[in-house]
Amino acid sequence: MRSVIDFIYLASQSPRRSQLLTQLGVRHELLLAGAEEDAESLEAEIAGESPEVYVARVTEAKLDAALARLAARGLPPAPILCSDTTVAIDQHILGKPVDADDAFRTLRLLAGRSHRVITAVALGQGARRNAALNVSWVDFAVLTDAQIHHYIGSGEPFGKAGAYAIQSQAAAWISRIEGSYSGIMGLPLFETAQLLRQWEVQC
Protein backbone atom coordinates (compact mmCIF):
# COMPACT_ATOMS: atom_id res chain seq x y z
CA MET A 1 0.00 0.00 0.00
CA ARG A 2 1.43 3.35 -1.06
CA SER A 3 1.65 6.10 1.52
CA VAL A 4 -0.29 9.33 1.14
CA ILE A 5 1.75 12.19 -0.34
CA ASP A 6 1.46 15.19 1.96
CA PHE A 7 2.89 17.93 -0.28
CA ILE A 8 3.62 18.80 -3.89
CA TYR A 9 5.60 21.40 -5.79
CA LEU A 10 3.79 24.05 -7.83
CA ALA A 11 5.86 25.25 -10.78
CA SER A 12 3.93 28.45 -11.46
CA GLN A 13 4.39 32.14 -10.74
CA SER A 14 0.62 32.65 -10.68
CA PRO A 15 -0.65 33.60 -7.21
CA ARG A 16 -4.12 32.49 -8.33
CA ARG A 17 -2.96 28.91 -8.89
CA SER A 18 -1.40 28.84 -5.44
CA GLN A 19 -4.61 30.20 -3.92
CA LEU A 20 -6.69 27.58 -5.73
CA LEU A 21 -4.44 24.76 -4.51
CA THR A 22 -4.80 26.12 -0.99
CA GLN A 23 -8.57 26.09 -1.52
CA LEU A 24 -8.29 22.34 -2.16
CA GLY A 25 -6.31 21.97 1.04
CA VAL A 26 -3.15 20.88 -0.78
CA ARG A 27 0.12 21.72 0.94
CA HIS A 28 2.54 22.94 -1.68
CA GLU A 29 5.82 24.71 -2.20
CA LEU A 30 6.71 26.91 -5.16
CA LEU A 31 9.32 25.65 -7.61
CA LEU A 32 9.99 28.68 -9.78
CA ALA A 33 12.33 29.11 -12.73
CA GLY A 34 15.68 30.68 -12.00
CA ALA A 35 17.15 33.68 -13.77
CA GLU A 36 19.23 31.32 -15.92
CA GLU A 37 16.10 29.73 -17.43
CA ASP A 38 14.32 31.10 -20.49
CA ALA A 39 10.81 30.31 -19.27
CA GLU A 40 9.11 32.51 -21.89
CA SER A 41 10.55 30.46 -24.76
CA LEU A 42 8.48 27.47 -23.60
CA GLU A 43 5.34 29.37 -24.62
CA ALA A 44 6.41 29.92 -28.24
CA GLU A 45 3.71 28.92 -30.71
CA ILE A 46 4.17 26.40 -33.53
CA ALA A 47 2.50 27.27 -36.84
CA GLY A 48 -0.68 25.31 -37.49
CA GLU A 49 -0.99 24.08 -33.91
CA SER A 50 -4.49 24.11 -32.41
CA PRO A 51 -4.96 26.03 -29.16
CA GLU A 52 -5.74 22.80 -27.30
CA VAL A 53 -2.61 21.04 -28.56
CA TYR A 54 -0.56 24.18 -27.85
CA VAL A 55 -1.66 24.40 -24.20
CA ALA A 56 -1.06 20.69 -23.58
CA ARG A 57 2.40 20.85 -25.18
CA VAL A 58 3.45 23.97 -23.26
CA THR A 59 2.33 22.42 -19.98
CA GLU A 60 4.35 19.27 -20.66
CA ALA A 61 7.37 21.44 -21.53
CA LYS A 62 6.96 23.35 -18.27
CA LEU A 63 6.83 20.04 -16.40
CA ASP A 64 10.01 18.82 -18.11
CA ALA A 65 11.77 22.05 -17.12
CA ALA A 66 10.49 21.83 -13.55
CA LEU A 67 11.61 18.21 -13.16
CA ALA A 68 15.11 19.19 -14.33
CA ARG A 69 15.04 22.17 -11.95
CA LEU A 70 14.12 19.96 -9.00
CA ALA A 71 16.96 17.56 -9.75
CA ALA A 72 19.49 20.37 -10.26
CA ARG A 73 18.60 21.99 -6.94
CA GLY A 74 18.73 18.74 -5.00
CA LEU A 75 15.37 19.34 -3.37
CA PRO A 76 13.34 16.65 -1.58
CA PRO A 77 11.38 14.50 -4.06
CA ALA A 78 7.66 15.18 -4.53
CA PRO A 79 5.22 15.42 -7.45
CA ILE A 80 5.32 18.64 -9.46
CA LEU A 81 2.17 20.36 -10.71
CA CYS A 82 2.31 22.55 -13.82
CA SER A 83 -0.43 24.36 -15.68
CA ASP A 84 -0.89 26.67 -18.64
CA THR A 85 -3.88 28.69 -19.81
CA THR A 86 -4.66 30.31 -23.12
CA VAL A 87 -7.61 32.10 -24.67
CA ALA A 88 -8.72 31.25 -28.18
CA ILE A 89 -11.19 32.37 -30.80
CA ASP A 90 -11.59 29.63 -33.39
CA GLN A 91 -7.97 28.49 -33.97
CA HIS A 92 -6.44 31.85 -33.06
CA ILE A 93 -4.43 31.83 -29.81
CA LEU A 94 -4.66 35.01 -27.74
CA GLY A 95 -1.69 34.97 -25.41
CA LYS A 96 -0.35 37.52 -22.95
CA PRO A 97 -0.30 41.02 -24.47
CA VAL A 98 3.14 42.46 -25.15
CA ASP A 99 2.02 46.09 -24.69
CA ALA A 100 -1.05 48.33 -24.36
CA ASP A 101 -1.77 48.31 -28.10
CA ASP A 102 -1.68 44.51 -28.16
CA ALA A 103 -4.00 44.39 -25.13
CA PHE A 104 -6.43 46.74 -26.90
CA ARG A 105 -6.46 44.61 -30.06
CA THR A 106 -7.08 41.47 -28.02
CA LEU A 107 -9.93 42.93 -25.97
CA ARG A 108 -11.51 44.49 -29.06
CA LEU A 109 -11.47 41.04 -30.69
CA LEU A 110 -13.11 39.44 -27.62
CA ALA A 111 -15.80 42.11 -27.25
CA GLY A 112 -19.32 41.03 -28.13
CA ARG A 113 -18.56 37.39 -28.81
CA SER A 114 -17.72 33.99 -27.26
CA HIS A 115 -14.24 32.61 -26.75
CA ARG A 116 -12.61 29.51 -25.28
CA VAL A 117 -10.40 29.47 -22.20
CA ILE A 118 -8.25 26.36 -22.32
CA THR A 119 -6.23 25.19 -19.33
CA ALA A 120 -3.99 22.15 -19.19
CA VAL A 121 -2.73 20.59 -15.96
CA ALA A 122 0.10 18.09 -15.59
CA LEU A 123 1.42 16.28 -12.53
CA GLY A 124 4.72 14.43 -12.66
CA GLN A 125 7.56 12.86 -10.73
CA GLY A 126 10.41 10.90 -12.26
CA ALA A 127 9.13 9.07 -15.34
CA ARG A 128 5.51 9.11 -14.19
CA ARG A 129 3.14 11.84 -15.35
CA ASN A 130 -0.57 12.44 -15.79
CA ALA A 131 -2.34 15.31 -17.52
CA ALA A 132 -5.81 16.77 -18.03
CA LEU A 133 -7.36 19.48 -20.18
CA ASN A 134 -10.27 21.79 -19.41
CA VAL A 135 -12.09 23.89 -22.02
CA SER A 136 -14.56 26.56 -20.90
CA TRP A 137 -16.56 29.11 -22.87
CA VAL A 138 -16.89 32.79 -21.98
CA ASP A 139 -19.28 35.36 -23.50
CA PHE A 140 -18.17 38.99 -23.48
CA ALA A 141 -20.54 41.95 -23.78
CA VAL A 142 -20.09 44.60 -26.45
CA LEU A 143 -17.44 47.06 -25.20
CA THR A 144 -16.64 50.66 -25.98
CA ASP A 145 -13.11 51.80 -26.69
CA ALA A 146 -13.27 53.90 -23.51
CA GLN A 147 -14.08 50.83 -21.40
CA ILE A 148 -11.17 48.94 -22.89
CA HIS A 149 -8.72 51.82 -22.40
CA HIS A 150 -9.85 52.23 -18.77
CA TYR A 151 -9.23 48.54 -18.10
CA ILE A 152 -5.81 48.64 -19.75
CA GLY A 153 -4.98 51.63 -17.53
CA SER A 154 -5.57 49.46 -14.47
CA GLY A 155 -2.66 47.23 -15.51
CA GLU A 156 -4.81 44.10 -15.21
CA PRO A 157 -4.41 42.85 -18.81
CA PHE A 158 -0.66 42.33 -18.57
CA GLY A 159 0.64 38.88 -17.81
CA LYS A 160 -2.83 37.43 -18.53
CA ALA A 161 -3.74 35.20 -21.48
CA GLY A 162 -6.42 36.98 -23.49
CA ALA A 163 -5.54 40.27 -21.73
CA TYR A 164 -8.02 39.85 -18.89
CA ALA A 165 -8.63 38.11 -15.57
CA ILE A 166 -12.11 36.83 -14.68
CA GLN A 167 -11.60 37.83 -11.03
CA SER A 168 -10.85 41.46 -12.01
CA GLN A 169 -12.95 44.41 -13.25
CA ALA A 170 -13.47 42.46 -16.48
CA ALA A 171 -16.00 40.26 -14.64
CA ALA A 172 -18.52 43.06 -15.30
CA TRP A 173 -18.27 42.30 -19.03
CA ILE A 174 -18.91 38.56 -18.79
CA SER A 175 -22.53 37.71 -19.53
CA ARG A 176 -22.15 33.91 -19.41
CA ILE A 177 -19.65 31.19 -18.75
CA GLU A 178 -19.93 27.51 -19.57
CA GLY A 179 -17.42 25.24 -17.89
CA SER A 180 -15.04 25.76 -15.00
CA TYR A 181 -14.72 29.12 -13.24
CA SER A 182 -11.49 27.96 -11.60
CA GLY A 183 -10.25 26.74 -14.98
CA ILE A 184 -10.80 30.22 -16.38
CA MET A 185 -8.80 31.57 -13.41
CA GLY A 186 -5.95 29.24 -14.35
CA LEU A 187 -6.37 25.93 -12.51
CA PRO A 188 -9.47 23.76 -13.04
CA LEU A 189 -10.09 22.36 -9.57
CA PHE A 190 -12.17 19.34 -10.63
CA GLU A 191 -9.53 18.01 -13.03
CA THR A 192 -6.71 18.96 -10.66
CA ALA A 193 -8.35 17.11 -7.76
CA GLN A 194 -8.79 14.03 -9.96
CA LEU A 195 -5.08 14.03 -10.82
CA LEU A 196 -4.12 14.48 -7.18
CA ARG A 197 -6.32 11.56 -6.13
CA GLN A 198 -4.66 9.36 -8.77
CA TRP A 199 -1.37 10.15 -7.07
CA GLU A 200 -2.80 9.75 -3.57
CA VAL A 201 -1.96 13.35 -2.73
CA GLN A 202 -3.69 14.47 0.44
CA CYS A 203 -6.43 17.00 -0.36
PDB file of C-alpha atoms in Angstrom:
ATOM      1  CA  MET A   1       0.000   0.000   0.000  1.00  0.00           C
ATOM      2  CA  ARG A   2       1.428   3.349  -1.061  1.00  0.00           C
ATOM      3  CA  SER A   3       1.654   6.103   1.520  1.00  0.00           C
ATOM      4  CA  VAL A   4      -0.294   9.331   1.138  1.00  0.00           C
ATOM      5  CA  ILE A   5       1.753  12.187  -0.339  1.00  0.00           C
ATOM      6  CA  ASP A   6       1.462  15.190   1.962  1.00  0.00           C
ATOM      7  CA  PHE A   7       2.894  17.935  -0.279  1.00  0.00           C
ATOM      8  CA  ILE A   8       3.620  18.797  -3.894  1.00  0.00           C
ATOM      9  CA  TYR A   9       5.599  21.402  -5.787  1.00  0.00           C
ATOM     10  CA  LEU A  10       3.790  24.052  -7.827  1.00  0.00           C
ATOM     11  CA  ALA A  11       5.858  25.249 -10.779  1.00  0.00           C
ATOM     12  CA  SER A  12       3.928  28.449 -11.463  1.00  0.00           C
ATOM     13  CA  GLN A  13       4.386  32.142 -10.737  1.00  0.00           C
ATOM     14  CA  SER A  14       0.620  32.650 -10.677  1.00  0.00           C
ATOM     15  CA  PRO A  15      -0.650  33.596  -7.209  1.00  0.00           C
ATOM     16  CA  ARG A  16      -4.120  32.486  -8.333  1.00  0.00           C
ATOM     17  CA  ARG A  17      -2.957  28.907  -8.889  1.00  0.00           C
ATOM     18  CA  SER A  18      -1.397  28.842  -5.445  1.00  0.00           C
ATOM     19  CA  GLN A  19      -4.611  30.198  -3.922  1.00  0.00           C
ATOM     20  CA  LEU A  20      -6.689  27.578  -5.728  1.00  0.00           C
ATOM     21  CA  LEU A  21      -4.444  24.759  -4.511  1.00  0.00           C
ATOM     22  CA  THR A  22      -4.797  26.118  -0.993  1.00  0.00           C
ATOM     23  CA  GLN A  23      -8.569  26.093  -1.518  1.00  0.00           C
ATOM     24  CA  LEU A  24      -8.292  22.343  -2.165  1.00  0.00           C
ATOM     25  CA  GLY A  25      -6.308  21.967   1.045  1.00  0.00           C
ATOM     26  CA  VAL A  26      -3.154  20.881  -0.782  1.00  0.00           C
ATOM     27  CA  ARG A  27       0.115  21.717   0.944  1.00  0.00           C
ATOM     28  CA  HIS A  28       2.537  22.940  -1.678  1.00  0.00           C
ATOM     29  CA  GLU A  29       5.821  24.715  -2.196  1.00  0.00           C
ATOM     30  CA  LEU A  30       6.713  26.907  -5.157  1.00  0.00           C
ATOM     31  CA  LEU A  31       9.320  25.655  -7.607  1.00  0.00           C
ATOM     32  CA  LEU A  32       9.993  28.682  -9.780  1.00  0.00           C
ATOM     33  CA  ALA A  33      12.328  29.114 -12.733  1.00  0.00           C
ATOM     34  CA  GLY A  34      15.677  30.678 -12.001  1.00  0.00           C
ATOM     35  CA  ALA A  35      17.155  33.683 -13.773  1.00  0.00           C
ATOM     36  CA  GLU A  36      19.227  31.325 -15.917  1.00  0.00           C
ATOM     37  CA  GLU A  37      16.103  29.728 -17.429  1.00  0.00           C
ATOM     38  CA  ASP A  38      14.325  31.101 -20.489  1.00  0.00           C
ATOM     39  CA  ALA A  39      10.811  30.314 -19.271  1.00  0.00           C
ATOM     40  CA  GLU A  40       9.107  32.514 -21.887  1.00  0.00           C
ATOM     41  CA  SER A  41      10.550  30.457 -24.761  1.00  0.00           C
ATOM     42  CA  LEU A  42       8.483  27.471 -23.598  1.00  0.00           C
ATOM     43  CA  GLU A  43       5.339  29.370 -24.624  1.00  0.00           C
ATOM     44  CA  ALA A  44       6.412  29.924 -28.239  1.00  0.00           C
ATOM     45  CA  GLU A  45       3.712  28.917 -30.714  1.00  0.00           C
ATOM     46  CA  ILE A  46       4.170  26.404 -33.534  1.00  0.00           C
ATOM     47  CA  ALA A  47       2.504  27.271 -36.841  1.00  0.00           C
ATOM     48  CA  GLY A  48      -0.676  25.313 -37.491  1.00  0.00           C
ATOM     49  CA  GLU A  49      -0.991  24.084 -33.912  1.00  0.00           C
ATOM     50  CA  SER A  50      -4.488  24.111 -32.415  1.00  0.00           C
ATOM     51  CA  PRO A  51      -4.962  26.032 -29.156  1.00  0.00           C
ATOM     52  CA  GLU A  52      -5.744  22.795 -27.297  1.00  0.00           C
ATOM     53  CA  VAL A  53      -2.610  21.038 -28.559  1.00  0.00           C
ATOM     54  CA  TYR A  54      -0.562  24.178 -27.854  1.00  0.00           C
ATOM     55  CA  VAL A  55      -1.656  24.397 -24.205  1.00  0.00           C
ATOM     56  CA  ALA A  56      -1.058  20.689 -23.576  1.00  0.00           C
ATOM     57  CA  ARG A  57       2.401  20.852 -25.178  1.00  0.00           C
ATOM     58  CA  VAL A  58       3.455  23.972 -23.259  1.00  0.00           C
ATOM     59  CA  THR A  59       2.325  22.424 -19.980  1.00  0.00           C
ATOM     60  CA  GLU A  60       4.346  19.272 -20.663  1.00  0.00           C
ATOM     61  CA  ALA A  61       7.371  21.439 -21.534  1.00  0.00           C
ATOM     62  CA  LYS A  62       6.958  23.346 -18.265  1.00  0.00           C
ATOM     63  CA  LEU A  63       6.829  20.040 -16.397  1.00  0.00           C
ATOM     64  CA  ASP A  64      10.013  18.817 -18.114  1.00  0.00           C
ATOM     65  CA  ALA A  65      11.773  22.046 -17.120  1.00  0.00           C
ATOM     66  CA  ALA A  66      10.495  21.834 -13.548  1.00  0.00           C
ATOM     67  CA  LEU A  67      11.607  18.214 -13.158  1.00  0.00           C
ATOM     68  CA  ALA A  68      15.109  19.191 -14.332  1.00  0.00           C
ATOM     69  CA  ARG A  69      15.041  22.175 -11.950  1.00  0.00           C
ATOM     70  CA  LEU A  70      14.125  19.964  -9.000  1.00  0.00           C
ATOM     71  CA  ALA A  71      16.962  17.563  -9.750  1.00  0.00           C
ATOM     72  CA  ALA A  72      19.488  20.367 -10.258  1.00  0.00           C
ATOM     73  CA  ARG A  73      18.598  21.995  -6.939  1.00  0.00           C
ATOM     74  CA  GLY A  74      18.733  18.744  -5.003  1.00  0.00           C
ATOM     75  CA  LEU A  75      15.368  19.342  -3.365  1.00  0.00           C
ATOM     76  CA  PRO A  76      13.337  16.648  -1.580  1.00  0.00           C
ATOM     77  CA  PRO A  77      11.378  14.499  -4.060  1.00  0.00           C
ATOM     78  CA  ALA A  78       7.664  15.182  -4.527  1.00  0.00           C
ATOM     79  CA  PRO A  79       5.220  15.415  -7.447  1.00  0.00           C
ATOM     80  CA  ILE A  80       5.325  18.639  -9.457  1.00  0.00           C
ATOM     81  CA  LEU A  81       2.172  20.361 -10.708  1.00  0.00           C
ATOM     82  CA  CYS A  82       2.313  22.548 -13.816  1.00  0.00           C
ATOM     83  CA  SER A  83      -0.429  24.365 -15.678  1.00  0.00           C
ATOM     84  CA  ASP A  84      -0.891  26.671 -18.637  1.00  0.00           C
ATOM     85  CA  THR A  85      -3.880  28.691 -19.810  1.00  0.00           C
ATOM     86  CA  THR A  86      -4.660  30.308 -23.120  1.00  0.00           C
ATOM     87  CA  VAL A  87      -7.611  32.100 -24.666  1.00  0.00           C
ATOM     88  CA  ALA A  88      -8.722  31.246 -28.181  1.00  0.00           C
ATOM     89  CA  ILE A  89     -11.192  32.373 -30.802  1.00  0.00           C
ATOM     90  CA  ASP A  90     -11.588  29.630 -33.385  1.00  0.00           C
ATOM     91  CA  GLN A  91      -7.974  28.485 -33.974  1.00  0.00           C
ATOM     92  CA  HIS A  92      -6.444  31.852 -33.065  1.00  0.00           C
ATOM     93  CA  ILE A  93      -4.434  31.826 -29.813  1.00  0.00           C
ATOM     94  CA  LEU A  94      -4.656  35.013 -27.743  1.00  0.00           C
ATOM     95  CA  GLY A  95      -1.688  34.968 -25.411  1.00  0.00           C
ATOM     96  CA  LYS A  96      -0.350  37.517 -22.953  1.00  0.00           C
ATOM     97  CA  PRO A  97      -0.300  41.022 -24.468  1.00  0.00           C
ATOM     98  CA  VAL A  98       3.137  42.465 -25.145  1.00  0.00           C
ATOM     99  CA  ASP A  99       2.018  46.085 -24.691  1.00  0.00           C
ATOM    100  CA  ALA A 100      -1.055  48.330 -24.358  1.00  0.00           C
ATOM    101  CA  ASP A 101      -1.765  48.311 -28.100  1.00  0.00           C
ATOM    102  CA  ASP A 102      -1.682  44.513 -28.157  1.00  0.00           C
ATOM    103  CA  ALA A 103      -4.001  44.388 -25.131  1.00  0.00           C
ATOM    104  CA  PHE A 104      -6.427  46.736 -26.896  1.00  0.00           C
ATOM    105  CA  ARG A 105      -6.458  44.608 -30.061  1.00  0.00           C
ATOM    106  CA  THR A 106      -7.078  41.467 -28.019  1.00  0.00           C
ATOM    107  CA  LEU A 107      -9.930  42.931 -25.969  1.00  0.00           C
ATOM    108  CA  ARG A 108     -11.507  44.495 -29.060  1.00  0.00           C
ATOM    109  CA  LEU A 109     -11.467  41.036 -30.690  1.00  0.00           C
ATOM    110  CA  LEU A 110     -13.112  39.442 -27.624  1.00  0.00           C
ATOM    111  CA  ALA A 111     -15.797  42.106 -27.249  1.00  0.00           C
ATOM    112  CA  GLY A 112     -19.323  41.028 -28.135  1.00  0.00           C
ATOM    113  CA  ARG A 113     -18.562  37.385 -28.812  1.00  0.00           C
ATOM    114  CA  SER A 114     -17.724  33.990 -27.264  1.00  0.00           C
ATOM    115  CA  HIS A 115     -14.243  32.613 -26.752  1.00  0.00           C
ATOM    116  CA  ARG A 116     -12.608  29.512 -25.276  1.00  0.00           C
ATOM    117  CA  VAL A 117     -10.402  29.474 -22.203  1.00  0.00           C
ATOM    118  CA  ILE A 118      -8.248  26.359 -22.317  1.00  0.00           C
ATOM    119  CA  THR A 119      -6.233  25.191 -19.327  1.00  0.00           C
ATOM    120  CA  ALA A 120      -3.986  22.148 -19.191  1.00  0.00           C
ATOM    121  CA  VAL A 121      -2.728  20.593 -15.962  1.00  0.00           C
ATOM    122  CA  ALA A 122       0.104  18.089 -15.592  1.00  0.00           C
ATOM    123  CA  LEU A 123       1.419  16.278 -12.534  1.00  0.00           C
ATOM    124  CA  GLY A 124       4.720  14.431 -12.665  1.00  0.00           C
ATOM    125  CA  GLN A 125       7.562  12.864 -10.733  1.00  0.00           C
ATOM    126  CA  GLY A 126      10.407  10.895 -12.256  1.00  0.00           C
ATOM    127  CA  ALA A 127       9.129   9.066 -15.339  1.00  0.00           C
ATOM    128  CA  ARG A 128       5.513   9.108 -14.193  1.00  0.00           C
ATOM    129  CA  ARG A 129       3.135  11.838 -15.352  1.00  0.00           C
ATOM    130  CA  ASN A 130      -0.571  12.440 -15.788  1.00  0.00           C
ATOM    131  CA  ALA A 131      -2.341  15.310 -17.516  1.00  0.00           C
ATOM    132  CA  ALA A 132      -5.806  16.771 -18.025  1.00  0.00           C
ATOM    133  CA  LEU A 133      -7.357  19.483 -20.179  1.00  0.00           C
ATOM    134  CA  ASN A 134     -10.269  21.795 -19.410  1.00  0.00           C
ATOM    135  CA  VAL A 135     -12.091  23.890 -22.019  1.00  0.00           C
ATOM    136  CA  SER A 136     -14.556  26.560 -20.905  1.00  0.00           C
ATOM    137  CA  TRP A 137     -16.556  29.115 -22.866  1.00  0.00           C
ATOM    138  CA  VAL A 138     -16.892  32.789 -21.975  1.00  0.00           C
ATOM    139  CA  ASP A 139     -19.276  35.357 -23.499  1.00  0.00           C
ATOM    140  CA  PHE A 140     -18.170  38.993 -23.485  1.00  0.00           C
ATOM    141  CA  ALA A 141     -20.537  41.949 -23.776  1.00  0.00           C
ATOM    142  CA  VAL A 142     -20.088  44.597 -26.445  1.00  0.00           C
ATOM    143  CA  LEU A 143     -17.436  47.057 -25.201  1.00  0.00           C
ATOM    144  CA  THR A 144     -16.644  50.663 -25.980  1.00  0.00           C
ATOM    145  CA  ASP A 145     -13.106  51.805 -26.689  1.00  0.00           C
ATOM    146  CA  ALA A 146     -13.272  53.898 -23.508  1.00  0.00           C
ATOM    147  CA  GLN A 147     -14.082  50.829 -21.396  1.00  0.00           C
ATOM    148  CA  ILE A 148     -11.172  48.935 -22.889  1.00  0.00           C
ATOM    149  CA  HIS A 149      -8.716  51.818 -22.397  1.00  0.00           C
ATOM    150  CA  HIS A 150      -9.848  52.229 -18.774  1.00  0.00           C
ATOM    151  CA  TYR A 151      -9.227  48.540 -18.103  1.00  0.00           C
ATOM    152  CA  ILE A 152      -5.808  48.645 -19.754  1.00  0.00           C
ATOM    153  CA  GLY A 153      -4.976  51.631 -17.529  1.00  0.00           C
ATOM    154  CA  SER A 154      -5.572  49.459 -14.470  1.00  0.00           C
ATOM    155  CA  GLY A 155      -2.658  47.233 -15.509  1.00  0.00           C
ATOM    156  CA  GLU A 156      -4.808  44.096 -15.213  1.00  0.00           C
ATOM    157  CA  PRO A 157      -4.406  42.847 -18.811  1.00  0.00           C
ATOM    158  CA  PHE A 158      -0.661  42.330 -18.567  1.00  0.00           C
ATOM    159  CA  GLY A 159       0.637  38.877 -17.808  1.00  0.00           C
ATOM    160  CA  LYS A 160      -2.826  37.427 -18.532  1.00  0.00           C
ATOM    161  CA  ALA A 161      -3.742  35.199 -21.476  1.00  0.00           C
ATOM    162  CA  GLY A 162      -6.418  36.980 -23.490  1.00  0.00           C
ATOM    163  CA  ALA A 163      -5.541  40.270 -21.730  1.00  0.00           C
ATOM    164  CA  TYR A 164      -8.023  39.853 -18.891  1.00  0.00           C
ATOM    165  CA  ALA A 165      -8.629  38.107 -15.571  1.00  0.00           C
ATOM    166  CA  ILE A 166     -12.105  36.830 -14.681  1.00  0.00           C
ATOM    167  CA  GLN A 167     -11.603  37.835 -11.031  1.00  0.00           C
ATOM    168  CA  SER A 168     -10.853  41.464 -12.011  1.00  0.00           C
ATOM    169  CA  GLN A 169     -12.951  44.407 -13.252  1.00  0.00           C
ATOM    170  CA  ALA A 170     -13.469  42.458 -16.476  1.00  0.00           C
ATOM    171  CA  ALA A 171     -15.998  40.262 -14.642  1.00  0.00           C
ATOM    172  CA  ALA A 172     -18.521  43.058 -15.298  1.00  0.00           C
ATOM    173  CA  TRP A 173     -18.275  42.299 -19.029  1.00  0.00           C
ATOM    174  CA  ILE A 174     -18.910  38.557 -18.790  1.00  0.00           C
ATOM    175  CA  SER A 175     -22.530  37.710 -19.534  1.00  0.00           C
ATOM    176  CA  ARG A 176     -22.154  33.915 -19.413  1.00  0.00           C
ATOM    177  CA  ILE A 177     -19.650  31.186 -18.747  1.00  0.00           C
ATOM    178  CA  GLU A 178     -19.931  27.509 -19.570  1.00  0.00           C
ATOM    179  CA  GLY A 179     -17.423  25.238 -17.892  1.00  0.00           C
ATOM    180  CA  SER A 180     -15.043  25.760 -15.000  1.00  0.00           C
ATOM    181  CA  TYR A 181     -14.717  29.122 -13.240  1.00  0.00           C
ATOM    182  CA  SER A 182     -11.486  27.960 -11.595  1.00  0.00           C
ATOM    183  CA  GLY A 183     -10.254  26.739 -14.979  1.00  0.00           C
ATOM    184  CA  ILE A 184     -10.796  30.217 -16.381  1.00  0.00           C
ATOM    185  CA  MET A 185      -8.805  31.565 -13.414  1.00  0.00           C
ATOM    186  CA  GLY A 186      -5.950  29.240 -14.349  1.00  0.00           C
ATOM    187  CA  LEU A 187      -6.367  25.932 -12.509  1.00  0.00           C
ATOM    188  CA  PRO A 188      -9.466  23.765 -13.038  1.00  0.00           C
ATOM    189  CA  LEU A 189     -10.089  22.357  -9.573  1.00  0.00           C
ATOM    190  CA  PHE A 190     -12.165  19.345 -10.630  1.00  0.00           C
ATOM    191  CA  GLU A 191      -9.526  18.014 -13.027  1.00  0.00           C
ATOM    192  CA  THR A 192      -6.709  18.957 -10.657  1.00  0.00           C
ATOM    193  CA  ALA A 193      -8.347  17.110  -7.756  1.00  0.00           C
ATOM    194  CA  GLN A 194      -8.790  14.028  -9.961  1.00  0.00           C
ATOM    195  CA  LEU A 195      -5.075  14.035 -10.819  1.00  0.00           C
ATOM    196  CA  LEU A 196      -4.119  14.477  -7.176  1.00  0.00           C
ATOM    197  CA  ARG A 197      -6.319  11.564  -6.133  1.00  0.00           C
ATOM    198  CA  GLN A 198      -4.658   9.358  -8.766  1.00  0.00           C
ATOM    199  CA  TRP A 199      -1.366  10.150  -7.073  1.00  0.00           C
ATOM    200  CA  GLU A 200      -2.797   9.746  -3.568  1.00  0.00           C
ATOM    201  CA  VAL A 201      -1.955  13.346  -2.728  1.00  0.00           C
ATOM    202  CA  GLN A 202      -3.686  14.469   0.444  1.00  0.00           C
ATOM    203  CA  CYS A 203      -6.426  16.998  -0.360  1.00  0.00           C
TER     204      CYS A 203
END
